[in-house]
Amino acid sequence: MEAATSGPARARAGARRLAHGIGVLGGVAAALALASPTAAGTRITVGSTAGFARAVGQLAGSGGTVVLRPGRYGRLVVPPRAGAPLTIEARTGATAQRLVLDGTRDVVVRGLRILPSGQRGGVSVVGASDVALERLALTDGGRGLNVDMTVLRAQRIRIADSSFTRCGSGEPPDSAICLRLRDTQDVVVERSWFHDCNGCDFVHGSYNDGLTIRDSVFERALVGLRCGHHFTECNHQDLVHLIDGGDVMIERNRFGIYEFGEAQVFLSGPIRGVTVRNNVFLGHDPDYPGYEAPRGITLGTKRSGDAPRSVAVVNNTIMTGHARADGYSTSILFSPAYTRLPVEERPFVANNVIARIEAPSFLCERVQASVSNVLVHGRACSPADDAGDPELDEQGRPTAGSRLVVDRADERYATERDVDGDRRDARPDIGAYER
């Protein structure tokens, strides 16, 4: 049996992994619901899908807590409601085929495992508001079925301390996504673990305003055997791909390897107001020798006449830059459309460690300003940048020999804290880590 765990681990000894509760299926609990008033409101314990529906209906106006006993549930639906807050707590071993929050509000869901069985499974949050999804675990369980989360036309949604595993195993490769966000406002994704997905994007969002992605791990989005290791069959393995929308914060995340996607973070379309700060972009994975992440950040596309505007890339450590099939070997690629935009709308790049820029035009000619960056392989874009080996360790942390980055950041643009949440000192370091 796998123990239910949650929280950051190995914060100082390598890439931070977040382990989350994935309980083993227990026996089917009794179907009778037991209701009892508590100081926090009514608590109803249920053991069946029908019992859950009755309990949610009973608490529609008063609010309270529904507790799921260990067991297997089908499609759990929370319909529109207007009462006091509702909490759904899943005990270890409670597993559902699908959770649907349809036009509802003021709901908290904790500890539920989503596992498809015979058909697609997942979580749907549609037209909802003020919803928190905490300690959820979405996985296909090795059954070769699709499992995903969709948040559509919703606002003030928080997804925290959750895990997404093997999301795309049963979906056609061109549409497999772990977390799909569309037409949302004020969504927060934090302290979550996205890993081991074949032929899919981890996060794919479009037309989202006020989106924050922070303190999370994204690793191993690969083509895999089911896709035939062929680009045309599985051409979407971006760790985060955002289209249009605006007011986006991507901070304190760790990005791992992908295969055949555009980038670890890919922003396209007329998205506005994005900050990418204090992230670590790793190019290798010790568990998958031979795989290398080609690119850390891509802004815009080669053919589009528009590009993301007002983007700040600050205090990141970008160790990717392996050569791709298209011939480019660069950690960052900015669209040529930036040369046609006003200077003040182009990306601002400061205090980053950047492993590789194959040609200056990919970065230098397309930015608003480039300040206090260290280019490991490539030419510095401005007198305020530097070039050379920063002597980082395998996880991108500064070492005793990291003279190019320690105390060398431009303090005007330095972040208050680093990727681990530690406060930077009066002489901040370049990159995601403060030594």
XYZ file of N, CA and C in Angstrom, residues 180-274:
285
model
N -6.356 21.309 -18.380
C -6.805 22.216 -19.436
C -7.536 23.398 -18.798
N -7.085 24.617 -19.105
C -7.692 25.839 -18.587
C -8.171 26.685 -19.759
N -9.423 27.103 -19.722
C -9.940 27.919 -20.831
C -10.993 28.899 -20.301
N -10.849 30.160 -20.720
C -11.811 31.201 -20.356
C -11.999 31.287 -18.847
N -10.907 31.410 -18.126
C -10.978 31.470 -16.669
C -10.467 32.806 -16.158
N -10.764 33.068 -14.901
C -10.241 34.245 -14.215
C -9.742 33.832 -12.839
N -8.554 34.293 -12.505
C -7.995 34.107 -11.164
C -7.916 32.636 -10.767
N -7.109 31.903 -11.507
C -6.824 30.500 -11.199
C -5.408 30.412 -10.635
N -5.243 29.630 -9.573
C -3.931 29.388 -8.965
C -3.652 27.893 -8.999
N -2.486 27.525 -9.538
C -1.995 26.150 -9.502
C -0.710 26.181 -8.694
N -0.671 25.481 -7.561
C 0.498 25.588 -6.706
C 0.825 24.266 -6.014
N 2.122 24.105 -5.749
C 2.656 22.952 -5.015
C 2.130 21.629 -5.573
N 2.113 21.494 -6.871
C 1.601 20.281 -7.491
C 2.674 19.608 -8.338
N 2.431 18.344 -8.664
C 3.426 17.497 -9.325
C 2.814 16.925 -10.592
N 3.377 17.321 -11.735
C 2.951 16.836 -13.039
C 4.082 15.969 -13.582
N 3.809 14.698 -13.861
C 4.934 13.858 -14.266
C 4.485 12.649 -15.082
N 5.415 12.167 -15.890
C 5.302 10.904 -16.612
C 4.026 10.825 -17.449
N 3.986 11.668 -18.471
C 2.848 11.659 -19.391
C 3.376 11.440 -20.806
N 2.789 10.504 -21.518
C 3.204 10.214 -22.883
C 2.278 10.908 -23.882
N 2.852 11.783 -24.698
C 2.086 12.427 -25.759
C 1.086 13.438 -25.265
N 1.491 14.310 -24.321
C 0.522 15.298 -23.844
C 1.215 16.537 -23.306
N 0.466 17.634 -23.211
C 0.888 18.810 -22.466
C 0.496 18.613 -21.004
N 1.328 19.090 -20.098
C 0.926 19.059 -18.694
C -0.133 20.123 -18.407
N 0.153 21.373 -18.756
C -0.821 22.455 -18.590
C -1.002 23.131 -19.940
N -2.226 23.209 -20.395
C -2.539 23.866 -21.660
C -3.671 24.853 -21.383
N -3.398 26.144 -21.572
C -4.393 27.158 -21.245
C -4.604 28.149 -22.357
N -5.831 28.619 -22.487
C -6.143 29.637 -23.485
C -7.197 30.592 -22.924
N -6.978 31.879 -23.182
C -7.915 32.936 -22.790
C -8.139 32.959 -21.276
N -7.038 32.894 -20.526
C -7.113 32.929 -19.072
C -6.519 34.232 -18.550
N -7.228 34.884 -17.664
C -6.771 36.132 -17.065
C -6.546 35.927 -15.577
N -5.375 36.357 -15.097
C -5.078 36.209 -13.687
C -4.704 34.785 -13.328
N -3.746 34.210 -14.049
C -3.323 32.828 -13.820
C -1.969 32.807 -13.115
N -1.873 32.011 -12.046
C -0.613 31.837 -11.326
C -0.252 30.359 -11.297
N 0.991 30.043 -11.689
C 1.522 28.678 -11.607
C 2.810 28.764 -10.800
N 2.832 28.144 -9.606
C 3.995 28.341 -8.744
C 4.285 27.102 -7.893
N 5.543 27.018 -7.478
C 5.998 26.003 -6.522
C 5.630 24.586 -6.949
N 5.706 24.299 -8.232
C 5.304 22.997 -8.749
C 6.442 22.358 -9.540
N 6.298 21.068 -9.792
C 7.299 20.300 -10.535
C 6.651 19.737 -11.787
N 7.352 19.887 -12.922
C 6.883 19.376 -14.206
C 8.011 18.540 -14.798
N 7.796 17.238 -14.955
C 8.900 16.412 -15.436
C 8.416 15.214 -16.244
N 9.140 14.977 -17.310
C 8.971 13.799 -18.165
C 7.657 13.797 -18.931
N 7.531 14.712 -19.887
C 6.486 14.655 -20.902
C 7.140 14.088 -22.154
N 6.933 12.804 -22.415
C 7.667 12.103 -23.458
C 6.720 11.510 -24.491
N 7.271 11.192 -25.633
C 6.467 10.587 -26.697
C 6.033 9.181 -26.303
N 6.976 8.331 -25.937
C 6.625 7.001 -25.472
C 6.297 6.028 -26.588
N 6.157 4.773 -26.211
C 5.958 3.721 -27.194
C 4.619 3.829 -27.917
N 3.586 4.280 -27.222
C 2.268 4.299 -27.865
C 2.208 5.301 -29.010
N 3.115 6.278 -29.003
C 3.144 7.268 -30.071
C 4.123 6.893 -31.179
N 4.801 5.799 -31.011
C 5.731 5.374 -32.034
C 6.988 6.207 -32.126
N 7.252 7.019 -31.065
C 8.439 7.898 -31.071
C 8.503 8.735 -32.352
N 7.352 9.235 -32.778
C 7.320 9.987 -34.030
C 6.677 11.347 -33.800
N 7.317 12.390 -34.310
C 6.857 13.751 -34.067
C 5.439 13.983 -34.561
N 5.091 13.450 -35.735
C 3.773 13.722 -36.298
C 2.654 13.039 -35.517
N 2.987 12.005 -34.740
C 1.972 11.315 -33.965
C 1.773 11.959 -32.586
N 2.832 12.460 -32.007
C 2.771 13.069 -30.672
C 3.600 14.339 -30.682
N 3.040 15.430 -31.168
C 3.825 16.651 -31.316
C 3.505 17.687 -30.243
N 2.886 17.259 -29.146
C 2.607 18.192 -28.048
C 3.087 17.593 -26.741
N 4.274 17.991 -26.328
C 4.762 17.652 -25.001
C 5.308 18.898 -24.315
N 4.607 20.012 -24.465
C 5.001 21.216 -23.740
C 4.633 21.033 -22.272
N 5.506 21.480 -21.388
C 5.179 21.363 -19.976
C 4.116 22.383 -19.586
N 4.244 23.597 -20.101
C 3.205 24.625 -19.945
C 3.057 25.342 -21.272
N 1.850 25.368 -21.823
C 1.575 26.107 -23.057
C 0.370 27.004 -22.803
N 0.582 28.311 -22.894
C -0.468 29.285 -22.656
C -0.674 30.134 -23.896
N -1.941 30.361 -24.251
C -2.316 31.096 -25.449
C -3.259 32.221 -25.049
N -2.965 33.424 -25.468
C -3.837 34.573 -25.227
C -4.048 34.784 -23.729
N -4.969 35.656 -23.361
C -5.180 35.981 -21.957
C -4.147 36.963 -21.448
N -3.956 37.007 -20.129
C -2.996 37.943 -19.577
C -2.922 37.895 -18.067
N -2.038 38.719 -17.508
C -1.796 38.801 -16.077
C -1.419 37.427 -15.536
N -0.276 36.912 -16.011
C 0.174 35.550 -15.700
C 1.463 35.594 -14.888
N 1.523 34.769 -13.852
C 2.732 34.634 -13.040
C 3.165 33.169 -13.049
N 4.410 32.919 -13.478
C 4.997 31.576 -13.449
C 6.244 31.675 -12.592
N 6.208 31.125 -11.375
C 7.316 31.361 -10.452
C 7.617 30.145 -9.580
N 8.888 29.992 -9.265
C 9.409 28.994 -8.323
C 9.036 27.558 -8.715
N 9.024 27.285 -10.014
C 8.759 25.932 -10.487
C 10.050 25.266 -10.936
N 9.998 23.940 -11.053
C 11.106 23.168 -11.604
C 10.594 22.412 -12.818
N 11.247 22.647 -13.953
C 10.828 22.051 -15.215
C 11.859 21.017 -15.653
N 11.368 19.831 -16.002
C 12.249 18.758 -16.414
C 12.149 18.471 -17.894
N 12.488 17.244 -18.273
C 12.637 16.923 -19.687
C 11.291 16.773 -20.391
N 11.311 17.044 -21.689
C 10.180 16.798 -22.581
C 10.764 16.354 -23.914
N 9.891 15.892 -24.803
C 10.347 15.381 -26.086
C 9.428 15.864 -27.206
N 9.981 16.513 -28.210
C 9.262 16.931 -29.418
C 8.290 18.091 -29.217
N 8.152 18.626 -28.017
C 7.309 19.797 -27.834
C 8.037 21.059 -28.258
N 7.397 22.199 -28.089
C 8.008 23.472 -28.451
C 8.961 23.962 -27.368
N 8.563 23.815 -26.101
C 9.427 24.299 -25.015
C 8.877 23.828 -23.678
N 9.704 23.973 -22.656
C 9.205 23.717 -21.309
C 8.127 24.729 -20.941
N 8.313 25.991 -21.293
C 7.274 27.012 -21.169
C 7.100 27.656 -22.535
N 5.910 27.527 -23.096
C 5.612 28.025 -24.445
C 4.447 28.995 -24.329
N 4.703 30.258 -24.663
C 3.659 31.282 -24.658
C 3.430 31.731 -26.092
N 2.176 31.723 -26.528
C 1.879 32.090 -27.912
C 0.607 32.914 -27.974
N 0.398 33.526 -29.143
C -0.755 34.393 -29.297
C -0.550 35.717 -28.581
N -1.568 36.564 -28.599
C -1.431 37.903 -28.002
C -1.618 37.912 -26.493
N -0.948 37.026 -25.775
C -1.007 37.021 -24.321
C -0.279 38.253 -23.799
N -0.779 38.850 -22.719
C -0.255 40.123 -22.243
C 0.091 40.046 -20.765
N 1.217 40.641 -20.395
C 1.560 40.777 -18.990
C 1.920 39.464 -18.328
N 3.104 38.919 -18.644
C 3.546 37.640 -18.091
C 4.882 37.837 -17.365
